[in-house]
């Protein structure tokens, strides 16, 4: 596979060199607020957004959903299947009928929450949601799995801290053949290192892979934009004049306060400067 890799750790240097390719905050005040938001995932039609809202210390996340109506995004709500356990890393399939995510929820009813993260999927129907399904031991291990994304051919890419890897966490692919997932394959030295790789986004045609050690992102179905989470902090900026407590309090509780917001940038800008 002719595959290019963009590492999110390179973004800062690349964007400084190309000032026209600056990320923009997304839907400020509705999606990106003074809370902790990250990990956006759009429906194929682009009018439904799933993303995470969580505690400032990242100790708990819920998957939230917002709909674009009359050109504006609705106030987010916790997705019906989320809100009890820590859920994260949503991904919607090409046909819009299935959402993959990771969770510490128990695989069997009545068991306690897990100490690791496993990959789950839930059907999106015209009438609502199906029951979340735990992927079997072909995919999930006794260690954590992260950030599932699927190519259009069904191949499943994800991060995992399972034994036998090259670092604390590596990126794997499980190939979808004859309706079944095969054993996960480590992507090897061109992707994985002795450090920590765990959040992959695979292009629909597998022509490139975007990997991260933190704050993974996703490309819109039309390939035009890359959405990602960032904890960049605008509050550190020097102000043109003194502000009173009311203004300062508003800024502390608005997007850009360092807790985490959702940003986007044109893919053509990234691909033109990628290694």
PDB file of C-alpha atoms in Angstrom:
ATOM      1  CA  UNK A   1       0.000   0.000   0.000  1.00  0.00           C
ATOM      2  CA  UNK A   2       1.360   3.410  -1.015  1.00  0.00           C
ATOM      3  CA  UNK A   3       0.754   5.117   2.278  1.00  0.00           C
ATOM      4  CA  UNK A   4       1.744   8.495   3.617  1.00  0.00           C
ATOM      5  CA  UNK A   5       1.857   9.177   7.308  1.00  0.00           C
ATOM      6  CA  UNK A   6       1.235  12.541   8.927  1.00  0.00           C
ATOM      7  CA  UNK A   7       2.208  12.749  12.575  1.00  0.00           C
ATOM      8  CA  UNK A   8       0.235  15.264  14.610  1.00  0.00           C
ATOM      9  CA  UNK A   9       3.342  16.195  16.565  1.00  0.00           C
ATOM     10  CA  UNK A  10       4.671  17.838  13.380  1.00  0.00           C
ATOM     11  CA  UNK A  11       1.700  20.167  12.984  1.00  0.00           C
ATOM     12  CA  UNK A  12       3.127  23.092  14.934  1.00  0.00           C
ATOM     13  CA  UNK A  13       6.340  23.272  12.927  1.00  0.00           C
ATOM     14  CA  UNK A  14       4.582  22.791   9.605  1.00  0.00           C
ATOM     15  CA  UNK A  15       1.946  25.413  10.281  1.00  0.00           C
ATOM     16  CA  UNK A  16       4.446  28.001  11.465  1.00  0.00           C
ATOM     17  CA  UNK A  17       6.249  27.632   8.135  1.00  0.00           C
ATOM     18  CA  UNK A  18       2.988  28.003   6.205  1.00  0.00           C
ATOM     19  CA  UNK A  19       1.052  30.806   7.868  1.00  0.00           C
ATOM     20  CA  UNK A  20      -1.899  30.439   5.473  1.00  0.00           C
ATOM     21  CA  UNK A  21      -2.616  26.955   6.846  1.00  0.00           C
ATOM     22  CA  UNK A  22      -3.786  27.886  10.329  1.00  0.00           C
ATOM     23  CA  UNK A  23      -6.425  25.728  12.056  1.00  0.00           C
ATOM     24  CA  UNK A  24      -9.733  27.390  12.855  1.00  0.00           C
ATOM     25  CA  UNK A  25     -11.879  26.701  15.872  1.00  0.00           C
ATOM     26  CA  UNK A  26     -15.116  24.884  15.020  1.00  0.00           C
ATOM     27  CA  UNK A  27     -18.606  26.118  15.960  1.00  0.00           C
ATOM     28  CA  UNK A  28     -17.382  28.250  18.838  1.00  0.00           C
ATOM     29  CA  UNK A  29     -19.887  28.607  21.643  1.00  0.00           C
ATOM     30  CA  UNK A  30     -21.950  25.585  20.575  1.00  0.00           C
ATOM     31  CA  UNK A  31     -19.548  22.689  19.927  1.00  0.00           C
ATOM     32  CA  UNK A  32     -16.273  24.231  21.085  1.00  0.00           C
ATOM     33  CA  UNK A  33     -16.986  25.855  24.463  1.00  0.00           C
ATOM     34  CA  UNK A  34     -15.267  26.382  27.789  1.00  0.00           C
ATOM     35  CA  UNK A  35     -15.646  22.644  28.447  1.00  0.00           C
ATOM     36  CA  UNK A  36     -13.312  19.863  27.318  1.00  0.00           C
ATOM     37  CA  UNK A  37     -14.228  18.797  23.744  1.00  0.00           C
ATOM     38  CA  UNK A  38     -12.268  16.555  21.412  1.00  0.00           C
ATOM     39  CA  UNK A  39     -12.385  13.623  18.940  1.00  0.00           C
ATOM     40  CA  UNK A  40     -14.946  14.783  16.346  1.00  0.00           C
ATOM     41  CA  UNK A  41     -16.531  12.349  13.871  1.00  0.00           C
ATOM     42  CA  UNK A  42     -19.038  13.318  11.163  1.00  0.00           C
ATOM     43  CA  UNK A  43     -21.754  11.304   9.485  1.00  0.00           C
ATOM     44  CA  UNK A  44     -21.161  10.678   5.743  1.00  0.00           C
ATOM     45  CA  UNK A  45     -23.637  13.449   4.894  1.00  0.00           C
ATOM     46  CA  UNK A  46     -21.804  15.888   7.164  1.00  0.00           C
ATOM     47  CA  UNK A  47     -24.935  16.975   9.018  1.00  0.00           C
ATOM     48  CA  UNK A  48     -24.420  14.952  12.210  1.00  0.00           C
ATOM     49  CA  UNK A  49     -21.423  15.362  14.495  1.00  0.00           C
ATOM     50  CA  UNK A  50     -20.335  12.967  17.225  1.00  0.00           C
ATOM     51  CA  UNK A  51     -17.643  14.122  19.616  1.00  0.00           C
ATOM     52  CA  UNK A  52     -16.420  13.816  23.193  1.00  0.00           C
ATOM     53  CA  UNK A  53     -17.081  16.006  26.181  1.00  0.00           C
ATOM     54  CA  UNK A  54     -15.140  15.109  29.285  1.00  0.00           C
ATOM     55  CA  UNK A  55     -13.758  16.052  32.654  1.00  0.00           C
ATOM     56  CA  UNK A  56     -10.752  18.407  32.632  1.00  0.00           C
ATOM     57  CA  UNK A  57      -8.483  15.606  33.872  1.00  0.00           C
ATOM     58  CA  UNK A  58      -9.710  13.240  31.103  1.00  0.00           C
ATOM     59  CA  UNK A  59     -11.041  10.900  33.787  1.00  0.00           C
ATOM     60  CA  UNK A  60     -14.453  10.513  32.134  1.00  0.00           C
ATOM     61  CA  UNK A  61     -15.818  11.067  28.622  1.00  0.00           C
ATOM     62  CA  UNK A  62     -19.239  10.809  27.040  1.00  0.00           C
ATOM     63  CA  UNK A  63     -20.044  10.712  23.342  1.00  0.00           C
ATOM     64  CA  UNK A  64     -22.236  13.668  22.406  1.00  0.00           C
ATOM     65  CA  UNK A  65     -24.198  14.342  19.238  1.00  0.00           C
ATOM     66  CA  UNK A  66     -25.188  17.539  17.426  1.00  0.00           C
ATOM     67  CA  UNK A  67     -27.205  18.009  14.228  1.00  0.00           C
ATOM     68  CA  UNK A  68     -26.850  20.682  11.572  1.00  0.00           C
ATOM     69  CA  UNK A  69     -30.241  22.280  10.986  1.00  0.00           C
ATOM     70  CA  UNK A  70     -30.837  25.314   8.781  1.00  0.00           C
ATOM     71  CA  UNK A  71     -27.105  25.893   8.626  1.00  0.00           C
ATOM     72  CA  UNK A  72     -26.543  25.871  12.395  1.00  0.00           C
ATOM     73  CA  UNK A  73     -25.404  23.178  14.830  1.00  0.00           C
ATOM     74  CA  UNK A  74     -27.851  22.197  17.558  1.00  0.00           C
ATOM     75  CA  UNK A  75     -26.992  22.203  21.250  1.00  0.00           C
ATOM     76  CA  UNK A  76     -25.181  18.884  21.864  1.00  0.00           C
ATOM     77  CA  UNK A  77     -26.841  16.050  23.748  1.00  0.00           C
ATOM     78  CA  UNK A  78     -25.298  12.912  25.224  1.00  0.00           C
ATOM     79  CA  UNK A  79     -25.811  10.082  22.730  1.00  0.00           C
ATOM     80  CA  UNK A  80     -28.498   7.630  23.939  1.00  0.00           C
ATOM     81  CA  UNK A  81     -26.019   4.738  24.221  1.00  0.00           C
ATOM     82  CA  UNK A  82     -23.460   6.796  26.173  1.00  0.00           C
ATOM     83  CA  UNK A  83     -23.304   8.598  29.522  1.00  0.00           C
ATOM     84  CA  UNK A  84     -22.925   5.778  32.045  1.00  0.00           C
ATOM     85  CA  UNK A  85     -19.443   4.456  31.333  1.00  0.00           C
ATOM     86  CA  UNK A  86     -16.424   6.194  29.850  1.00  0.00           C
ATOM     87  CA  UNK A  87     -16.899   6.131  26.068  1.00  0.00           C
ATOM     88  CA  UNK A  88     -14.558   7.650  23.498  1.00  0.00           C
ATOM     89  CA  UNK A  89     -13.205   7.719  19.929  1.00  0.00           C
ATOM     90  CA  UNK A  90     -16.387   7.618  17.793  1.00  0.00           C
ATOM     91  CA  UNK A  91     -16.147   6.682  14.106  1.00  0.00           C
ATOM     92  CA  UNK A  92     -19.032   6.438  11.625  1.00  0.00           C
ATOM     93  CA  UNK A  93     -18.857   3.962   8.739  1.00  0.00           C
ATOM     94  CA  UNK A  94     -19.136   4.948   5.085  1.00  0.00           C
ATOM     95  CA  UNK A  95     -22.814   3.978   4.825  1.00  0.00           C
ATOM     96  CA  UNK A  96     -23.668   5.835   8.031  1.00  0.00           C
ATOM     97  CA  UNK A  97     -25.239   2.733   9.558  1.00  0.00           C
ATOM     98  CA  UNK A  98     -22.682   1.857  12.238  1.00  0.00           C
ATOM     99  CA  UNK A  99     -20.734   3.812  14.847  1.00  0.00           C
ATOM    100  CA  UNK A 100     -17.565   2.328  16.326  1.00  0.00           C
ATOM    101  CA  UNK A 101     -16.205   3.538  19.657  1.00  0.00           C
ATOM    102  CA  UNK A 102     -14.117   2.455  22.636  1.00  0.00           C
ATOM    103  CA  UNK A 103     -15.380   2.031  26.171  1.00  0.00           C
ATOM    104  CA  UNK A 104     -14.575   0.698  29.607  1.00  0.00           C
ATOM    105  CA  UNK A 105     -18.123  -0.699  29.904  1.00  0.00           C
ATOM    106  CA  UNK A 106     -18.301  -4.381  30.887  1.00  0.00           C
ATOM    107  CA  UNK A 107     -18.588  -6.937  28.113  1.00  0.00           C
ATOM    108  CA  UNK A 108     -21.256  -8.794  30.092  1.00  0.00           C
ATOM    109  CA  UNK A 109     -24.174  -7.330  32.033  1.00  0.00           C
ATOM    110  CA  UNK A 110     -23.659  -7.278  35.786  1.00  0.00           C
ATOM    111  CA  UNK A 111     -19.878  -7.117  35.623  1.00  0.00           C
ATOM    112  CA  UNK A 112     -17.961  -4.056  36.877  1.00  0.00           C
ATOM    113  CA  UNK A 113     -16.474  -1.485  34.539  1.00  0.00           C
ATOM    114  CA  UNK A 114     -13.297  -2.644  32.840  1.00  0.00           C
ATOM    115  CA  UNK A 115      -9.834  -1.364  33.716  1.00  0.00           C
ATOM    116  CA  UNK A 116      -8.966  -1.176  30.002  1.00  0.00           C
ATOM    117  CA  UNK A 117     -10.682   0.063  26.824  1.00  0.00           C
ATOM    118  CA  UNK A 118     -12.293  -2.232  24.266  1.00  0.00           C
ATOM    119  CA  UNK A 119     -13.782  -1.559  20.831  1.00  0.00           C
ATOM    120  CA  UNK A 120     -17.554  -1.592  20.467  1.00  0.00           C
ATOM    121  CA  UNK A 121     -20.007  -0.854  17.685  1.00  0.00           C
ATOM    122  CA  UNK A 122     -23.618   0.290  17.669  1.00  0.00           C
ATOM    123  CA  UNK A 123     -26.099   0.361  14.802  1.00  0.00           C
ATOM    124  CA  UNK A 124     -27.590   3.679  13.701  1.00  0.00           C
ATOM    125  CA  UNK A 125     -31.148   3.123  12.504  1.00  0.00           C
ATOM    126  CA  UNK A 126     -33.911   5.309  11.107  1.00  0.00           C
ATOM    127  CA  UNK A 127     -35.706   4.937  14.431  1.00  0.00           C
ATOM    128  CA  UNK A 128     -32.750   5.446  16.757  1.00  0.00           C
ATOM    129  CA  UNK A 129     -30.009   3.165  18.003  1.00  0.00           C
ATOM    130  CA  UNK A 130     -29.343  -0.521  18.325  1.00  0.00           C
ATOM    131  CA  UNK A 131     -27.727  -2.203  21.307  1.00  0.00           C
ATOM    132  CA  UNK A 132     -23.927  -1.706  21.611  1.00  0.00           C
ATOM    133  CA  UNK A 133     -21.995  -4.804  20.515  1.00  0.00           C
ATOM    134  CA  UNK A 134     -18.645  -5.790  21.987  1.00  0.00           C
ATOM    135  CA  UNK A 135     -16.136  -6.914  19.342  1.00  0.00           C
ATOM    136  CA  UNK A 136     -14.752 -10.359  20.075  1.00  0.00           C
ATOM    137  CA  UNK A 137     -11.256 -11.428  21.126  1.00  0.00           C
ATOM    138  CA  UNK A 138     -10.048 -11.391  17.517  1.00  0.00           C
ATOM    139  CA  UNK A 139      -9.895  -7.605  17.941  1.00  0.00           C
ATOM    140  CA  UNK A 140     -10.041  -6.871  21.663  1.00  0.00           C
ATOM    141  CA  UNK A 141      -7.291  -7.955  24.029  1.00  0.00           C
ATOM    142  CA  UNK A 142      -6.625  -7.803  27.763  1.00  0.00           C
ATOM    143  CA  UNK A 143      -4.924  -4.440  27.127  1.00  0.00           C
ATOM    144  CA  UNK A 144      -6.528  -1.245  25.868  1.00  0.00           C
ATOM    145  CA  UNK A 145      -7.642  -0.688  22.288  1.00  0.00           C
ATOM    146  CA  UNK A 146      -8.044   2.838  20.937  1.00  0.00           C
ATOM    147  CA  UNK A 147      -9.474   4.917  18.101  1.00  0.00           C
ATOM    148  CA  UNK A 148     -11.044   2.456  15.627  1.00  0.00           C
ATOM    149  CA  UNK A 149     -11.283   3.706  12.030  1.00  0.00           C
ATOM    150  CA  UNK A 150     -12.356   1.747   8.952  1.00  0.00           C
ATOM    151  CA  UNK A 151     -11.272   1.931   5.339  1.00  0.00           C
ATOM    152  CA  UNK A 152     -13.985   1.600   2.710  1.00  0.00           C
ATOM    153  CA  UNK A 153     -12.989  -2.042   2.143  1.00  0.00           C
ATOM    154  CA  UNK A 154     -13.796  -2.787   5.790  1.00  0.00           C
ATOM    155  CA  UNK A 155     -10.233  -3.044   7.093  1.00  0.00           C
ATOM    156  CA  UNK A 156     -10.167  -1.924  10.719  1.00  0.00           C
ATOM    157  CA  UNK A 157      -7.268   0.216  11.975  1.00  0.00           C
ATOM    158  CA  UNK A 158      -6.808   0.867  15.684  1.00  0.00           C
ATOM    159  CA  UNK A 159      -4.257   1.410  18.426  1.00  0.00           C
ATOM    160  CA  UNK A 160      -3.515  -1.160  21.099  1.00  0.00           C
ATOM    161  CA  UNK A 161      -1.227  -1.630  24.075  1.00  0.00           C
ATOM    162  CA  UNK A 162      -1.275  -5.413  23.679  1.00  0.00           C
ATOM    163  CA  UNK A 163       1.764  -7.576  24.319  1.00  0.00           C
ATOM    164  CA  UNK A 164       4.262  -8.112  21.518  1.00  0.00           C
ATOM    165  CA  UNK A 165       4.238  -4.537  20.250  1.00  0.00           C
ATOM    166  CA  UNK A 166       7.165  -2.249  19.588  1.00  0.00           C
ATOM    167  CA  UNK A 167       6.240   0.360  22.210  1.00  0.00           C
ATOM    168  CA  UNK A 168       3.710   1.184  24.904  1.00  0.00           C
ATOM    169  CA  UNK A 169       1.044   1.241  22.207  1.00  0.00           C
ATOM    170  CA  UNK A 170       1.174   0.446  18.487  1.00  0.00           C
ATOM    171  CA  UNK A 171      -1.135   0.778  15.496  1.00  0.00           C
ATOM    172  CA  UNK A 172      -2.668  -2.385  14.040  1.00  0.00           C
ATOM    173  CA  UNK A 173      -4.869  -3.378  11.131  1.00  0.00           C
ATOM    174  CA  UNK A 174      -7.380  -6.214  11.079  1.00  0.00           C
ATOM    175  CA  UNK A 175      -8.250  -7.062   7.476  1.00  0.00           C
ATOM    176  CA  UNK A 176     -11.874  -7.692   6.574  1.00  0.00           C
ATOM    177  CA  UNK A 177     -11.953 -10.838   4.417  1.00  0.00           C
ATOM    178  CA  UNK A 178     -15.025 -12.867   3.470  1.00  0.00           C
ATOM    179  CA  UNK A 179     -17.151 -11.094   6.053  1.00  0.00           C
ATOM    180  CA  UNK A 180     -14.766 -11.644   8.959  1.00  0.00           C
ATOM    181  CA  UNK A 181     -11.919  -9.775  10.625  1.00  0.00           C
ATOM    182  CA  UNK A 182      -8.533 -11.449  10.550  1.00  0.00           C
ATOM    183  CA  UNK A 183      -5.912 -11.393  13.316  1.00  0.00           C
ATOM    184  CA  UNK A 184      -4.581  -7.865  13.966  1.00  0.00           C
ATOM    185  CA  UNK A 185      -1.316  -7.086  12.151  1.00  0.00           C
ATOM    186  CA  UNK A 186       1.233  -4.660  13.585  1.00  0.00           C
ATOM    187  CA  UNK A 187       1.927  -1.961  10.965  1.00  0.00           C
ATOM    188  CA  UNK A 188       5.647  -2.278  11.551  1.00  0.00           C
ATOM    189  CA  UNK A 189       8.622   0.028  11.855  1.00  0.00           C
ATOM    190  CA  UNK A 190       7.439   2.554   9.267  1.00  0.00           C
ATOM    191  CA  UNK A 191       4.587   3.504  11.622  1.00  0.00           C
ATOM    192  CA  UNK A 192       5.307   2.171  15.108  1.00  0.00           C
ATOM    193  CA  UNK A 193       8.220   3.026  17.390  1.00  0.00           C
ATOM    194  CA  UNK A 194       9.389   2.300  20.914  1.00  0.00           C
ATOM    195  CA  UNK A 195       7.228   5.220  22.044  1.00  0.00           C
ATOM    196  CA  UNK A 196       3.446   5.562  21.991  1.00  0.00           C
ATOM    197  CA  UNK A 197       1.325   5.412  18.810  1.00  0.00           C
ATOM    198  CA  UNK A 198      -2.343   4.771  19.350  1.00  0.00           C
ATOM    199  CA  UNK A 199      -4.719   7.016  17.386  1.00  0.00           C
ATOM    200  CA  UNK A 200      -4.815   6.252  13.631  1.00  0.00           C
ATOM    201  CA  UNK A 201      -7.041   7.700  10.948  1.00  0.00           C
ATOM    202  CA  UNK A 202      -6.962   5.712   7.711  1.00  0.00           C
ATOM    203  CA  UNK A 203      -7.995   7.286   4.402  1.00  0.00           C
ATOM    204  CA  UNK A 204     -11.086   5.653   2.863  1.00  0.00           C
ATOM    205  CA  UNK A 205      -8.903   4.177   0.086  1.00  0.00           C
ATOM    206  CA  UNK A 206      -5.962   3.479   2.450  1.00  0.00           C
ATOM    207  CA  UNK A 207      -3.771   5.942   0.499  1.00  0.00           C
ATOM    208  CA  UNK A 208      -2.578   7.683   3.661  1.00  0.00           C
ATOM    209  CA  UNK A 209      -2.583   7.261   7.419  1.00  0.00           C
ATOM    210  CA  UNK A 210      -2.686  10.054   9.988  1.00  0.00           C
ATOM    211  CA  UNK A 211      -1.344   8.893  13.323  1.00  0.00           C
ATOM    212  CA  UNK A 212      -1.072  10.562  16.699  1.00  0.00           C
ATOM    213  CA  UNK A 213       0.361  10.148  20.144  1.00  0.00           C
ATOM    214  CA  UNK A 214      -2.383  12.431  21.514  1.00  0.00           C
ATOM    215  CA  UNK A 215      -5.602  14.040  20.308  1.00  0.00           C
ATOM    216  CA  UNK A 216      -6.363  12.019  17.204  1.00  0.00           C
ATOM    217  CA  UNK A 217      -8.386  13.542  14.384  1.00  0.00           C
ATOM    218  CA  UNK A 218     -10.450  12.550  11.365  1.00  0.00           C
ATOM    219  CA  UNK A 219     -10.910  13.669   7.773  1.00  0.00           C
ATOM    220  CA  UNK A 220     -14.379  14.534   6.466  1.00  0.00           C
ATOM    221  CA  UNK A 221     -15.879  12.077   3.982  1.00  0.00           C
ATOM    222  CA  UNK A 222     -15.341  14.502   1.091  1.00  0.00           C
ATOM    223  CA  UNK A 223     -11.628  14.648   1.948  1.00  0.00           C
ATOM    224  CA  UNK A 224     -11.590  18.442   2.254  1.00  0.00           C
ATOM    225  CA  UNK A 225     -11.076  19.031   5.976  1.00  0.00           C
ATOM    226  CA  UNK A 226      -9.155  17.512   8.865  1.00  0.00           C
ATOM    227  CA  UNK A 227     -10.859  17.905  12.259  1.00  0.00           C
ATOM    228  CA  UNK A 228      -8.945  17.399  15.494  1.00  0.00           C
ATOM    229  CA  UNK A 229      -8.891  18.291  19.174  1.00  0.00           C
ATOM    230  CA  UNK A 230      -6.373  20.692  20.657  1.00  0.00           C
ATOM    231  CA  UNK A 231      -5.698  22.142  24.097  1.00  0.00           C
ATOM    232  CA  UNK A 232      -4.128  25.317  22.721  1.00  0.00           C
ATOM    233  CA  UNK A 233      -4.660  28.229  25.071  1.00  0.00           C
ATOM    234  CA  UNK A 234      -5.667  31.712  23.888  1.00  0.00           C
ATOM    235  CA  UNK A 235      -5.858  33.039  27.455  1.00  0.00           C
ATOM    236  CA  UNK A 236      -2.077  33.406  27.527  1.00  0.00           C
ATOM    237  CA  UNK A 237      -2.288  36.082  24.829  1.00  0.00           C
ATOM    238  CA  UNK A 238      -1.395  39.624  25.880  1.00  0.00           C
ATOM    239  CA  UNK A 239      -4.468  41.836  25.967  1.00  0.00           C
ATOM    240  CA  UNK A 240      -4.640  45.292  24.357  1.00  0.00           C
ATOM    241  CA  UNK A 241      -6.121  46.710  27.556  1.00  0.00           C
ATOM    242  CA  UNK A 242      -6.995  45.771  31.123  1.00  0.00           C
ATOM    243  CA  UNK A 243     -10.170  43.681  31.560  1.00  0.00           C
ATOM    244  CA  UNK A 244     -12.480  43.570  34.561  1.00  0.00           C
ATOM    245  CA  UNK A 245     -13.543  40.430  36.438  1.00  0.00           C
ATOM    246  CA  UNK A 246     -16.672  39.893  34.332  1.00  0.00           C
ATOM    247  CA  UNK A 247     -14.700  39.930  31.081  1.00  0.00           C
ATOM    248  CA  UNK A 248     -11.930  37.774  32.544  1.00  0.00           C
ATOM    249  CA  UNK A 249     -14.421  35.213  33.889  1.00  0.00           C
ATOM    250  CA  UNK A 250     -16.109  35.015  30.481  1.00  0.00           C
ATOM    251  CA  UNK A 251     -12.764  34.353  28.806  1.00  0.00           C
ATOM    252  CA  UNK A 252     -11.863  31.695  31.383  1.00  0.00           C
ATOM    253  CA  UNK A 253     -15.052  29.787  30.558  1.00  0.00           C
ATOM    254  CA  UNK A 254     -14.965  30.155  26.775  1.00  0.00           C
ATOM    255  CA  UNK A 255     -13.389  28.145  23.978  1.00  0.00           C
ATOM    256  CA  UNK A 256      -9.618  28.479  23.817  1.00  0.00           C
ATOM    257  CA  UNK A 257      -9.094  28.236  27.576  1.00  0.00           C
ATOM    258  CA  UNK A 258      -6.747  25.260  27.260  1.00  0.00           C
ATOM    259  CA  UNK A 259      -9.185  22.526  28.296  1.00  0.00           C
ATOM    260  CA  UNK A 260      -9.612  21.252  24.753  1.00  0.00           C
ATOM    261  CA  UNK A 261     -11.579  22.379  21.709  1.00  0.00           C
ATOM    262  CA  UNK A 262     -12.293  21.134  18.199  1.00  0.00           C
ATOM    263  CA  UNK A 263     -10.394  22.669  15.285  1.00  0.00           C
ATOM    264  CA  UNK A 264     -10.319  22.111  11.538  1.00  0.00           C
ATOM    265  CA  UNK A 265      -7.965  22.786   8.640  1.00  0.00           C
ATOM    266  CA  UNK A 266      -8.039  22.136   4.904  1.00  0.00           C
ATOM    267  CA  UNK A 267      -6.483  18.790   3.996  1.00  0.00           C
ATOM    268  CA  UNK A 268      -4.780  20.225   0.912  1.00  0.00           C
ATOM    269  CA  UNK A 269      -2.723  22.467   3.189  1.00  0.00           C
ATOM    270  CA  UNK A 270      -1.522  19.508   5.251  1.00  0.00           C
ATOM    271  CA  UNK A 271      -0.794  17.198   2.344  1.00  0.00           C
ATOM    272  CA  UNK A 272       1.186  19.903   0.561  1.00  0.00           C
ATOM    273  CA  UNK A 273       3.605  20.225   3.495  1.00  0.00           C
ATOM    274  CA  UNK A 274       3.688  16.649   4.784  1.00  0.00           C
ATOM    275  CA  UNK A 275       6.995  14.722   4.695  1.00  0.00           C
TER     276      UNK A 275
END
